[in-house]
Short mmCIF file of C-alpha atoms (C1' of nucleotides) in Angstrom, two decimals:
data_model
loop_
_atom_site.label_atom_id
_atom_site.label_comp_id
_atom_site.label_asym_id
_atom_site.label_seq_id
_atom_site.Cartn_x
_atom_site.Cartn_y
_atom_site.Cartn_z
CA MET T 1 81.90 123.97 112.46
CA SER T 2 78.58 124.35 112.78
CA VAL T 3 75.52 127.52 114.56
CA LEU T 4 72.78 127.02 117.56
CA LYS T 5 69.80 127.78 115.71
CA ILE T 6 66.85 128.12 117.88
CA HIS T 7 63.13 127.96 117.02
CA ASN T 8 61.25 130.88 116.90
CA THR T 9 57.67 131.10 118.19
CA LEU T 10 57.74 134.74 117.34
CA THR T 11 58.57 133.73 113.34
CA ARG T 12 58.07 129.41 113.61
CA GLN T 13 61.41 129.31 111.91
CA LYS T 14 64.63 128.15 112.77
CA GLU T 15 66.59 131.36 113.79
CA VAL T 16 70.59 131.17 113.58
CA PHE T 17 71.19 132.58 117.37
CA VAL T 18 72.16 135.76 118.34
CA PRO T 19 73.05 137.28 121.89
CA ILE T 20 72.37 140.93 122.27
CA ASN T 21 74.97 140.93 123.59
CA GLU T 22 78.14 139.22 122.34
CA GLY T 23 79.27 136.46 124.68
CA HIS T 24 76.31 136.62 127.06
CA VAL T 25 72.70 135.22 127.03
CA ASN T 26 69.37 136.15 129.76
CA LEU T 27 67.23 134.10 129.67
CA TYR T 28 62.95 133.60 131.38
CA VAL T 29 61.05 131.53 131.85
CA CYS T 30 57.93 130.62 133.60
CA GLY T 31 58.11 129.42 136.15
CA MET T 32 56.40 126.79 139.26
CA THR T 33 52.85 128.39 140.62
CA VAL T 34 53.67 126.93 144.74
CA TYR T 35 50.38 125.94 146.38
CA ASP T 36 51.24 121.63 144.85
CA PHE T 37 53.50 119.49 144.44
CA CYS T 38 55.04 120.24 140.45
CA HIS T 39 54.00 117.10 137.86
CA ILE T 40 55.49 115.54 135.12
CA GLY T 41 54.77 118.52 133.29
CA HIS T 42 56.31 120.82 135.25
CA ALA T 43 59.76 119.08 135.76
CA ARG T 44 59.98 119.19 131.91
CA VAL T 45 60.27 122.97 132.35
CA MET T 46 62.90 122.50 134.94
CA VAL T 47 65.31 120.06 132.81
CA VAL T 48 64.62 121.39 129.46
CA PHE T 49 65.41 124.96 130.12
CA ASP T 50 67.77 123.61 132.34
CA MET T 51 69.18 121.80 129.17
CA VAL T 52 69.26 124.30 127.07
CA SER T 53 71.13 126.84 130.10
CA ARG T 54 73.46 124.70 130.40
CA TYR T 55 74.62 123.90 127.14
CA LEU T 56 74.58 127.70 126.31
CA ARG T 57 77.03 127.50 129.19
CA TYR T 58 79.19 123.79 126.67
CA LEU T 59 79.51 126.62 124.36
CA GLY T 60 80.96 129.00 125.81
CA TYR T 61 78.29 131.23 126.41
CA GLN T 62 77.72 133.47 129.75
CA VAL T 63 74.53 132.62 130.86
CA LYS T 64 72.11 134.33 133.12
CA TYR T 65 69.17 131.52 134.30
CA VAL T 66 65.91 133.63 135.60
CA ARG T 67 62.98 131.36 137.13
CA ASN T 68 60.82 133.24 138.09
CA ILE T 69 58.33 131.98 141.13
CA THR T 70 54.94 132.90 141.36
CA ASP T 71 53.80 133.05 145.43
CA ILE T 72 50.54 135.15 145.31
CA ASP T 73 48.21 134.07 142.97
CA ASP T 74 43.76 133.01 142.57
CA LYS T 75 44.46 129.01 143.66
CA ILE T 76 47.08 129.83 146.69
CA ILE T 77 44.29 131.81 148.32
CA ALA T 78 41.70 129.31 147.08
CA ARG T 79 44.26 126.68 148.38
CA SER T 80 45.40 128.63 151.38
CA ILE T 81 41.54 129.16 152.55
CA GLU T 82 41.08 125.33 151.92
CA ASN T 83 43.84 124.02 153.95
CA ASN T 84 43.44 126.34 156.56
CA GLU T 85 47.28 127.93 156.28
CA ASN T 86 48.54 131.24 155.59
CA TYR T 87 48.95 131.51 152.19
CA SER T 88 53.49 132.14 153.09
CA GLN T 89 53.36 129.38 155.14
CA LEU T 90 51.65 127.27 152.36
CA THR T 91 54.03 128.86 149.34
CA LYS T 92 57.33 128.54 151.00
CA ARG T 93 56.81 124.47 152.14
CA PHE T 94 56.09 123.95 148.68
CA ILE T 95 58.40 126.03 146.89
CA ASP T 96 61.03 123.77 149.38
CA GLU T 97 59.61 120.54 147.39
CA MET T 98 60.04 122.30 144.39
CA HIS T 99 63.68 122.57 145.37
CA LYS T 100 63.79 118.78 145.99
CA ASP T 101 62.31 117.51 143.25
CA GLU T 102 64.56 120.03 141.39
CA ALA T 103 67.48 117.85 142.02
CA ALA T 104 66.65 115.19 142.48
CA LEU T 105 66.73 115.19 139.11
CA ASN T 106 69.17 116.90 138.51
CA VAL T 107 68.53 120.39 137.77
CA ARG T 108 70.77 123.27 138.12
CA HIS T 109 69.84 125.84 139.76
CA PRO T 110 68.53 129.14 137.87
CA ASP T 111 70.65 132.13 138.59
CA LEU T 112 68.16 134.02 140.08
CA GLU T 113 64.12 133.44 141.18
CA PRO T 114 62.99 135.52 141.22
CA LEU T 115 59.18 136.15 143.87
CA ALA T 116 56.82 137.37 142.18
CA THR T 117 55.84 138.80 145.59
CA ASP T 118 58.60 140.62 145.72
CA SER T 119 58.62 142.83 142.79
CA ILE T 120 55.51 144.24 143.55
CA ASP T 121 57.19 148.01 143.93
CA ASP T 122 58.05 147.14 140.40
CA MET T 123 54.75 145.85 139.25
CA ILE T 124 53.01 149.04 140.35
CA ALA T 125 55.83 150.80 138.86
CA MET T 126 55.24 149.68 135.29
CA ILE T 127 51.46 149.49 135.66
CA LYS T 128 51.76 153.50 136.33
CA THR T 129 53.90 153.65 133.45
CA LEU T 130 51.11 151.01 131.57
CA ILE T 131 48.06 154.48 132.99
CA LYS T 132 50.15 157.27 132.00
CA LYS T 133 50.34 155.75 128.35
CA GLU T 134 47.12 155.54 128.01
CA HIS T 135 47.58 151.40 127.96
CA ALA T 136 45.68 151.05 130.70
CA TYR T 137 42.84 152.17 132.34
CA ILE T 138 40.83 151.73 135.80
CA GLY T 139 37.29 149.58 136.01
CA ALA T 140 34.06 150.11 137.74
CA ASN T 141 34.88 147.86 139.72
CA GLY T 142 39.05 149.52 141.11
CA ASP T 143 40.65 146.79 139.13
CA VAL T 144 43.10 148.03 137.03
CA TYR T 145 42.86 146.89 132.76
CA TYR T 146 45.11 146.55 130.53
CA ALA T 147 43.63 147.41 127.05
CA VAL T 148 44.65 145.32 124.58
CA ASP T 149 43.18 147.80 121.43
CA SER T 150 45.42 150.00 122.39
CA PHE T 151 49.53 147.38 121.76
CA LYS T 152 48.76 147.18 117.24
CA ASN T 153 51.33 143.33 117.46
CA TYR T 154 48.30 142.42 119.82
CA GLY T 155 47.64 138.89 118.29
CA GLN T 156 51.93 138.92 117.35
CA LEU T 157 53.24 135.88 119.68
CA SER T 158 49.73 133.68 118.89
CA LYS T 159 49.45 134.27 115.45
CA ARG T 160 45.66 135.45 116.00
CA GLN T 161 43.88 138.46 116.22
CA LEU T 162 41.67 139.96 118.83
CA ASP T 163 38.51 139.10 115.75
CA ASP T 164 39.52 135.61 115.57
CA MET T 165 38.75 134.76 118.25
CA ASN T 166 35.33 133.35 119.95
CA ALA T 167 35.24 135.75 123.58
CA GLY T 168 33.37 134.62 126.72
CA GLU T 169 34.28 130.95 125.21
CA ARG T 170 34.49 129.83 128.51
CA ILE T 171 34.63 132.33 130.73
CA ASP T 172 31.77 135.13 131.58
CA VAL T 173 33.08 138.64 129.34
CA ASP T 174 33.00 140.52 132.42
CA GLU T 175 31.49 143.87 131.31
CA ASN T 176 33.95 146.43 133.84
CA LYS T 177 36.57 145.84 130.34
CA LEU T 178 36.12 148.05 127.26
CA ASN T 179 37.44 144.76 124.65
CA PRO T 180 36.77 141.23 126.37
CA PHE T 181 40.89 140.33 125.64
CA ASP T 182 41.66 143.15 128.67
CA PHE T 183 42.81 141.62 131.11
CA VAL T 184 44.39 142.25 134.96
CA LEU T 185 46.66 143.84 136.16
CA TRP T 186 45.21 145.68 139.12
CA LYS T 187 42.95 143.42 141.33
CA SER T 188 41.12 144.91 144.15
CA ALA T 189 41.37 143.19 147.91
CA LYS T 190 38.63 141.13 149.03
CA GLU T 191 37.85 140.77 152.32
CA GLY T 192 40.38 138.80 154.29
CA GLU T 193 42.64 138.55 151.09
CA PRO T 194 46.51 139.25 151.39
CA SER T 195 46.95 142.63 149.41
CA TRP T 196 49.65 145.31 148.52
CA GLU T 197 48.79 148.58 148.86
CA SER T 198 48.94 150.72 145.71
CA PRO T 199 47.80 153.84 144.30
CA TRP T 200 44.60 151.64 143.08
CA GLY T 201 43.18 150.90 147.17
CA ASP T 202 44.20 147.32 148.44
CA GLY T 203 45.24 145.25 145.89
CA ARG T 204 47.05 142.44 144.82
CA PRO T 205 48.99 142.27 141.40
CA GLY T 206 47.16 140.21 137.37
CA TRP T 207 48.61 137.09 136.83
CA HIS T 208 51.22 138.36 133.22
CA ILE T 209 52.24 141.32 135.20
CA GLU T 210 54.38 139.80 137.42
CA CYS T 211 57.02 137.88 133.87
CA SER T 212 57.29 141.20 132.94
CA ALA T 213 58.61 142.72 136.01
CA MET T 214 60.83 140.37 137.15
CA ALA T 215 62.01 140.11 133.67
CA THR T 216 62.87 142.80 133.10
CA CYS T 217 63.81 143.84 136.15
CA CYS T 218 66.25 140.97 136.01
CA LEU T 219 67.53 140.87 132.49
CA GLY T 220 67.03 144.38 131.43
CA ASN T 221 63.78 145.47 129.08
CA HIS T 222 64.98 144.02 125.84
CA PHE T 223 66.80 140.95 126.18
CA ASP T 224 67.46 137.22 124.52
CA ILE T 225 65.45 134.78 125.30
CA HIS T 226 62.13 134.02 127.16
CA GLY T 227 60.76 129.79 128.09
CA GLY T 228 58.43 128.59 128.87
CA GLY T 229 55.47 126.33 128.17
CA MET T 230 53.25 126.71 125.04
CA ASP T 231 50.15 127.07 126.87
CA LEU T 232 52.31 130.27 128.08
CA GLN T 233 51.93 131.30 124.45
CA PHE T 234 48.32 132.41 124.45
CA PRO T 235 47.06 134.59 126.81
CA HIS T 236 50.74 135.35 128.88
CA HIS T 237 52.61 135.67 126.62
CA GLU T 238 51.25 137.52 124.32
CA ASN T 239 49.95 139.47 127.43
CA GLU T 240 53.47 140.23 128.95
CA ILE T 241 54.69 141.97 125.96
CA ALA T 242 51.85 144.15 124.92
CA GLN T 243 53.21 145.03 128.13
CA SER T 244 56.41 145.43 128.12
CA GLU T 245 56.84 146.69 124.97
CA ALA T 246 53.85 149.52 125.06
CA ALA T 247 55.62 150.52 128.56
CA THR T 248 58.55 150.54 127.57
CA GLY T 249 58.28 150.76 123.92
CA GLU T 250 61.57 148.52 123.66
CA LYS T 251 61.59 144.93 122.28
CA TYR T 252 61.18 142.26 124.66
CA VAL T 253 62.81 139.00 123.59
CA ASN T 254 64.30 138.58 120.87
CA THR T 255 63.51 134.46 120.83
CA TRP T 256 60.55 132.45 122.64
CA MET T 257 60.76 129.22 122.79
CA HIS T 258 58.27 127.37 124.02
CA ASN T 259 57.99 123.27 124.75
CA GLY T 260 55.36 121.27 124.13
CA PHE T 261 53.13 119.21 127.05
CA VAL T 262 53.58 116.08 128.85
CA ARG T 263 50.42 113.42 127.93
CA ILE T 264 49.11 110.17 129.36
CA ASP T 265 46.58 108.32 127.27
CA ASP T 266 46.65 110.85 123.97
CA GLU T 267 45.28 113.84 126.94
CA LYS T 268 47.34 116.74 128.12
CA MET T 269 48.64 116.12 132.16
CA SER T 270 47.06 118.93 133.88
CA LYS T 271 46.75 120.65 136.82
CA SER T 272 42.83 120.78 136.28
CA LEU T 273 41.82 117.50 134.04
CA GLY T 274 43.32 115.55 137.24
CA ASN T 275 45.88 112.75 135.69
CA PHE T 276 49.16 113.90 136.51
CA PHE T 277 52.11 112.32 138.03
CA THR T 278 53.75 114.13 140.69
CA VAL T 279 57.88 114.02 140.68
CA ARG T 280 57.20 112.63 143.92
CA ASP T 281 55.23 110.34 143.14
CA VAL T 282 57.26 108.94 140.62
CA LEU T 283 60.62 108.91 142.05
CA LYS T 284 59.44 106.11 145.15
CA GLN T 285 59.38 103.79 141.45
CA TYR T 286 62.10 105.64 139.57
CA ARG T 287 66.18 107.57 139.57
CA GLY T 288 65.92 110.86 138.67
CA GLU T 289 68.17 110.82 136.44
CA GLU T 290 65.49 107.94 134.77
CA ILE T 291 63.21 110.27 135.05
CA ARG T 292 65.28 113.19 133.57
CA PHE T 293 66.21 110.59 130.50
CA PHE T 294 62.30 109.74 129.19
CA VAL T 295 62.00 114.09 129.20
CA LEU T 296 64.96 114.25 127.13
CA SER T 297 65.24 111.24 124.84
CA SER T 298 62.22 113.00 122.18
CA HIS T 299 62.31 116.56 120.98
CA TYR T 300 61.73 119.48 122.96
CA ARG T 301 58.67 120.86 121.39
CA SER T 302 57.33 117.34 120.66
CA ALA T 303 54.27 116.43 122.53
CA LEU T 304 55.51 113.48 125.43
CA ASN T 305 53.80 110.71 126.35
CA TYR T 306 54.12 109.51 129.57
CA SER T 307 53.86 105.84 130.96
CA ASP T 308 55.84 102.69 132.79
CA ASP T 309 57.19 101.36 130.12
CA GLN T 310 58.33 104.41 128.73
CA LEU T 311 59.74 105.27 132.42
CA LYS T 312 61.58 101.29 132.16
CA GLU T 313 63.19 102.06 128.73
CA SER T 314 64.04 104.69 129.68
CA ARG T 315 66.15 103.32 132.43
CA ALA T 316 67.42 100.34 130.34
CA ALA T 317 68.87 103.33 128.62
CA ILE T 318 69.96 104.48 131.15
CA GLU T 319 72.17 101.07 132.45
CA ARG T 320 73.10 101.07 128.94
CA LEU T 321 74.87 103.82 129.00
CA TYR T 322 76.75 103.58 132.51
CA THR T 323 77.55 99.65 131.87
CA ALA T 324 79.67 101.07 128.82
CA LEU T 325 81.87 104.34 131.92
CA ARG T 326 82.04 101.08 134.35
CA HIS T 327 85.74 100.28 134.40
CA VAL T 328 87.19 102.81 132.58
CA ASP T 329 89.24 105.67 132.80
CA ALA T 330 88.49 108.59 131.19
CA VAL T 331 91.48 111.08 129.53
CA GLU T 332 90.72 113.57 128.47
CA ASN T 333 90.92 113.48 124.71
CA SER T 334 93.00 115.68 122.54
CA ILE T 335 91.38 115.69 119.38
CA LYS T 336 87.81 116.33 119.24
CA SER T 337 86.15 113.20 118.06
CA PRO T 338 83.45 112.63 115.44
CA TYR T 339 81.44 112.05 118.19
CA ILE T 340 81.38 115.10 119.71
CA GLU T 341 81.36 117.05 116.61
CA ARG T 342 78.23 115.01 115.01
CA PHE T 343 76.86 115.78 119.54
CA GLU T 344 76.61 119.84 118.90
CA LYS T 345 74.78 119.42 115.57
CA ALA T 346 72.49 117.70 116.58
CA MET T 347 72.17 120.00 119.39
CA ASN T 348 72.80 123.06 116.85
CA ASP T 349 69.76 122.45 115.43
CA ASP T 350 66.94 123.14 117.92
CA PHE T 351 68.81 121.24 120.92
CA ASN T 352 67.75 117.53 119.11
CA THR T 353 68.23 116.42 122.31
CA ALA T 354 66.70 112.17 121.22
CA LYS T 355 69.59 113.19 117.86
CA ALA T 356 72.54 113.78 120.25
CA ILE T 357 71.41 110.23 122.75
CA SER T 358 71.93 108.90 119.62
CA VAL T 359 75.29 109.60 119.10
CA MET T 360 75.90 108.90 122.09
CA PHE T 361 75.26 105.23 122.31
CA GLU T 362 76.82 105.11 119.36
CA CYS T 363 79.65 105.81 121.16
CA ALA T 364 79.46 103.84 124.15
CA ASN T 365 78.59 101.32 121.31
CA GLU T 366 81.85 101.82 119.61
CA LEU T 367 83.54 102.37 123.73
CA ASN T 368 82.31 98.45 124.65
CA LYS T 369 84.27 96.95 121.74
CA LEU T 370 86.86 99.03 122.66
CA LYS T 371 87.64 98.25 126.60
CA MET T 372 88.54 95.36 125.78
CA THR T 373 90.96 94.87 122.89
CA ALA T 374 92.00 99.41 122.81
CA PRO T 375 92.06 100.29 126.55
CA ASP T 376 94.06 103.71 125.74
CA GLU T 377 91.23 105.03 123.08
CA ALA T 378 88.23 102.79 124.90
CA SER T 379 89.26 105.66 127.55
CA LYS T 380 89.24 108.14 125.45
CA LEU T 381 85.79 107.52 123.91
CA ALA T 382 85.02 107.12 127.49
CA SER T 383 85.88 110.84 127.83
CA ASP T 384 84.16 111.75 125.10
CA LEU T 385 81.53 110.30 126.50
CA LEU T 386 80.70 112.41 129.80
CA LYS T 387 81.29 115.42 127.66
CA MET T 388 78.73 115.20 125.90
CA GLY T 389 76.48 113.76 129.17
CA GLU T 390 76.89 117.15 130.68
CA PRO T 391 74.94 119.40 129.08
CA LEU T 392 72.22 116.96 128.98
CA GLY T 393 72.97 116.42 132.77
CA LEU T 394 73.18 112.81 132.19
CA ILE T 395 75.11 110.21 133.61
CA GLY T 396 77.72 112.38 134.97
CA GLN T 397 77.31 109.39 138.53
CA ASP T 398 80.09 107.56 139.92
CA PRO T 399 79.05 104.74 137.20
CA GLU T 400 79.43 101.64 140.19
CA GLU T 401 77.21 104.03 142.43
CA PHE T 402 74.30 105.07 140.14
CA LEU T 403 73.60 100.82 138.85
CA HIS T 404 73.55 100.35 143.16
CA SER T 405 71.07 103.10 143.80
CA ASP T 406 68.18 101.70 145.31
CA MET T 407 65.19 102.90 142.58
CA GLY T 408 61.45 101.75 144.72
CA ALA T 409 60.64 99.72 146.69
CA LYS T 410 61.08 96.12 145.12
CA SER T 411 64.92 96.36 145.73
CA THR T 412 65.16 96.95 149.21
CA ILE T 413 68.16 94.55 150.00
CA LYS T 414 70.99 95.58 151.95
CA SER T 415 75.23 96.57 149.80
CA ASP T 416 76.60 95.29 152.63
CA ALA T 417 74.64 91.27 152.60
CA ILE T 418 74.11 91.92 148.24
CA GLU T 419 78.29 91.74 149.09
CA LYS T 420 77.57 88.66 151.60
CA ALA T 421 75.96 87.13 149.11
CA ILE T 422 78.58 87.24 146.70
CA ALA T 423 81.51 85.68 148.75
CA ARG T 424 79.02 82.94 149.60
CA ARG T 425 78.79 82.31 145.54
CA LEU T 426 81.99 82.36 145.26
CA GLN T 427 83.05 79.85 147.40
CA ALA T 428 80.18 77.74 145.33
CA LYS T 429 82.00 78.72 142.72
CA LEU T 430 85.45 77.20 143.44
CA ASP T 431 84.09 74.22 144.96
CA LYS T 432 81.91 73.75 141.44
CA ASN T 433 79.47 73.53 143.14
CA TRP T 434 77.01 74.83 140.83
CA ALA T 435 73.80 74.52 141.91
CA LEU T 436 74.81 76.87 145.16
CA ALA T 437 75.47 79.30 142.99
CA ASP T 438 73.37 79.04 141.18
CA GLN T 439 70.76 79.45 144.38
CA ILE T 440 72.32 82.53 144.77
CA ARG T 441 72.60 84.14 142.36
CA ASP T 442 68.72 83.59 141.80
CA GLU T 443 67.98 84.99 144.75
CA LEU T 444 69.35 87.31 144.08
CA LYS T 445 67.57 88.46 141.14
CA ASP T 446 64.31 88.00 142.76
CA GLN T 447 65.55 90.92 144.57
CA GLY T 448 66.56 92.64 142.40
CA VAL T 449 69.95 92.08 141.92
CA ILE T 450 71.32 91.53 138.31
CA LEU T 451 75.13 89.40 138.50
CA GLU T 452 77.78 89.59 136.14
CA ASP T 453 80.28 87.69 136.19
CA ALA T 454 82.98 89.19 134.68
CA GLY T 455 86.91 86.96 134.46
CA LYS T 456 86.66 86.35 139.07
CA GLU T 457 85.53 88.78 139.56
CA THR T 458 81.67 89.75 140.34
CA THR T 459 80.34 93.15 139.52
CA TRP T 460 76.80 94.15 140.94
CA ARG T 461 72.84 96.33 139.93
CA ARG T 462 69.75 96.81 140.87
CA ALA T 463 67.35 96.34 138.33
CA SER T 464 63.39 95.41 138.74
CA ALA T 465 62.07 92.43 140.56
"C1'" G H 1 34.20 128.89 113.82
"C1'" G H 2 39.67 131.52 113.71
"C1'" C H 3 44.28 129.54 114.76
"C1'" U H 4 48.64 125.75 115.59
"C1'" G H 5 51.30 121.11 115.40
"C1'" A H 6 51.23 116.44 114.66
"C1'" G H 7 51.09 110.79 112.00
"C1'" U H 8 57.58 106.57 110.81
"C1'" G H 9 58.58 98.74 111.27
"C1'" G H 10 55.41 94.79 117.27
"C1'" C H 11 56.61 99.89 121.24
"C1'" A H 12 59.53 104.86 121.79
"C1'" G H 13 61.55 107.86 119.10
"C1'" A H 14 65.05 111.01 115.41
"C1'" G H 15 66.15 111.57 110.66
"C1'" U H 16 66.22 112.06 105.29
"C1'" G H 17 64.59 113.86 97.43
"C1'" G H 18 68.28 108.23 96.20
"C1'" U H 19 72.87 105.28 100.31
"C1'" U H 20 71.96 101.65 108.83
"C1'" A H 21 69.12 106.83 112.99
"C1'" U H 22 69.02 105.31 118.42
"C1'" G H 23 66.94 102.62 122.11
"C1'" C H 24 63.51 98.47 124.29
"C1'" A H 25 61.53 93.95 122.82
"C1'" G H 26 62.22 89.50 119.50
"C1'" C H 27 65.26 85.62 116.44
"C1'" G H 28 70.49 83.65 115.08
"C1'" G H 29 75.93 83.17 117.18
"C1'" C H 30 80.31 84.49 119.44
"C1'" C H 31 82.05 84.88 124.59
"C1'" U H 32 80.03 82.08 129.75
"C1'" G H 33 80.62 75.60 133.82
"C1'" C H 34 75.12 78.36 133.31
"C1'" A H 35 74.22 83.18 133.46
"C1'" A H 36 74.51 88.26 133.45
"C1'" A H 37 76.31 91.85 130.18
"C1'" G H 38 78.97 93.31 125.52
"C1'" C H 39 79.86 92.08 120.71
"C1'" C H 40 78.43 90.34 115.95
"C1'" G H 41 73.78 89.00 111.92
"C1'" U H 42 69.46 90.03 111.53
"C1'" G H 43 63.44 93.44 110.67
"C1'" U H 44 60.07 94.82 102.52
"C1'" A H 45 58.11 101.77 108.16
"C1'" C H 46 57.09 106.04 106.89
"C1'" A H 47 47.89 107.55 107.45
"C1'" G H 48 45.51 107.91 102.10
"C1'" C H 49 44.77 109.68 97.71
"C1'" G H 50 46.93 112.89 93.33
"C1'" G H 51 50.70 115.71 91.93
"C1'" U H 52 56.82 117.43 91.05
"C1'" U H 53 60.68 114.93 89.91
"C1'" C H 54 65.12 110.38 85.96
"C1'" G H 55 63.25 108.98 91.89
"C1'" A H 56 59.62 111.01 97.42
"C1'" U H 57 59.17 109.03 103.86
"C1'" U H 58 61.31 114.05 102.66
"C1'" C H 59 58.22 119.33 98.12
"C1'" C H 60 53.09 120.57 96.83
"C1'" G H 61 47.43 119.41 97.23
"C1'" C H 62 43.14 116.84 98.79
"C1'" U H 63 40.46 114.27 101.71
"C1'" C H 64 40.97 111.48 106.64
"C1'" U H 65 41.99 110.32 111.89
"C1'" C H 66 44.59 112.76 116.89
"C1'" A H 67 46.59 116.89 119.55
"C1'" G H 68 46.36 121.55 121.18
"C1'" C H 69 45.33 127.20 122.15
"C1'" C H 70 40.81 130.90 122.15
"C1'" U H 71 41.76 134.99 129.55
"C1'" C H 72 42.80 127.59 134.72
"C1'" C H 73 47.03 124.77 132.80
"C1'" A H 74 54.42 124.07 132.30
#
RNA sequence: GGCUGAGUGGCAGAGUGGUUAUGCAGCGGCCUGCAAAGCCGUGUACAGCGGUUCGAUUCCGCUCUCAGCCUCCA
């Protein structure tokens, strides 16, 4: 039996995972800033860490999964002014939309989903401590800053030295700061901005402090795994470590996990570059499970290139798995099959979903072979296949329902119309009127419906027209 | 400038010091009224140059190319 190893950004190595409290895992992931629809990059974070939490549960751990929501920041304020919409109305709207995307991608809801604006008191308490311990100071402009020079391990996560970085590379150096890399903990409110009372006047929290406060409140000062996108490594997570460890005097996180980017034409997908596809848009053409498969088809730390061809391949792949599961009853396999063992070995190797999925295909291949010759064996393999799909959040739907499900504008013909056409074709076949039978089949094909004759039964599925 | 990561067959994408990844596409066959699905067979792949080794795509060095971060970002 292999053991779970996870790549830790702190050490840049795969490490055997040992939870702080036996049998329990505390997991925190940086979630979305809610001022717009989620794009495919956000989908990757949601899906990857959903898979991680599912697999940890699969292994028998009791998991507490926290994913925060950033519902106050500069971009939210800017967007609410732009829309002439109250900021909390705006964020509420996009939180709802995010939850819809989550459901479409078969992402389970995290155990806790704290809001930044519900955690202001905790942040203020932490900032007070930081000032008291002389890790933070009040600038001439009234903002509160964290003093990076006061934290000796600053740069440990992103593996960079303060001296090596080019301060002011992109942004003018703020002269209120002692060190250009000092960052804001509390920002004074400008006229008309949403604000909260604090010992330093009305204002709002800086970005990084919210995660330190929410994570430690929900999971304690020291917890097992903290995740997020690669781009959060610096400065966000570096700053979280600095704040949390300076405030609590304890180690903050054991294992840091960072997922790679989604790219388009070899360029990072991001809101600032404007080259993003929203989950909403992609769902118009592809099923949620196809997007999910696409995300899991490569290792979570590699770059993932988004393209229409990729989504089409994911469709073909997932359809193959569901096709294998048709017309077979899953019956629990009493012994642990080699497929399951190889699946677990792959997943234990830093969540190698690409390899794990390849094991599922091998299992599907054997299942297809045994379906006709040895139904009992096939039933066991079907059960194995479903067992592997569960932690990946794949192939959990009824196969017929999935294959019949609508997947976009091209296939709009209703199910009962399809059934009627199939009945007409059956009569034509009985009459040996092959020309008519083929014509009906071709007509359906033009409408995105593929027929498959199996003995006297005809099954159908939707495909791209 | 500093710091990361990556370059695998037509495409996508794992992995390994010597033996089949896997999926899609292609080709040949079985099955089928014909298809579809499925099954079987089929591909002289590992950026370049050196080195270590009996043997390297896999380890080491150099070169080239690409991507990411250096206070917007998942």
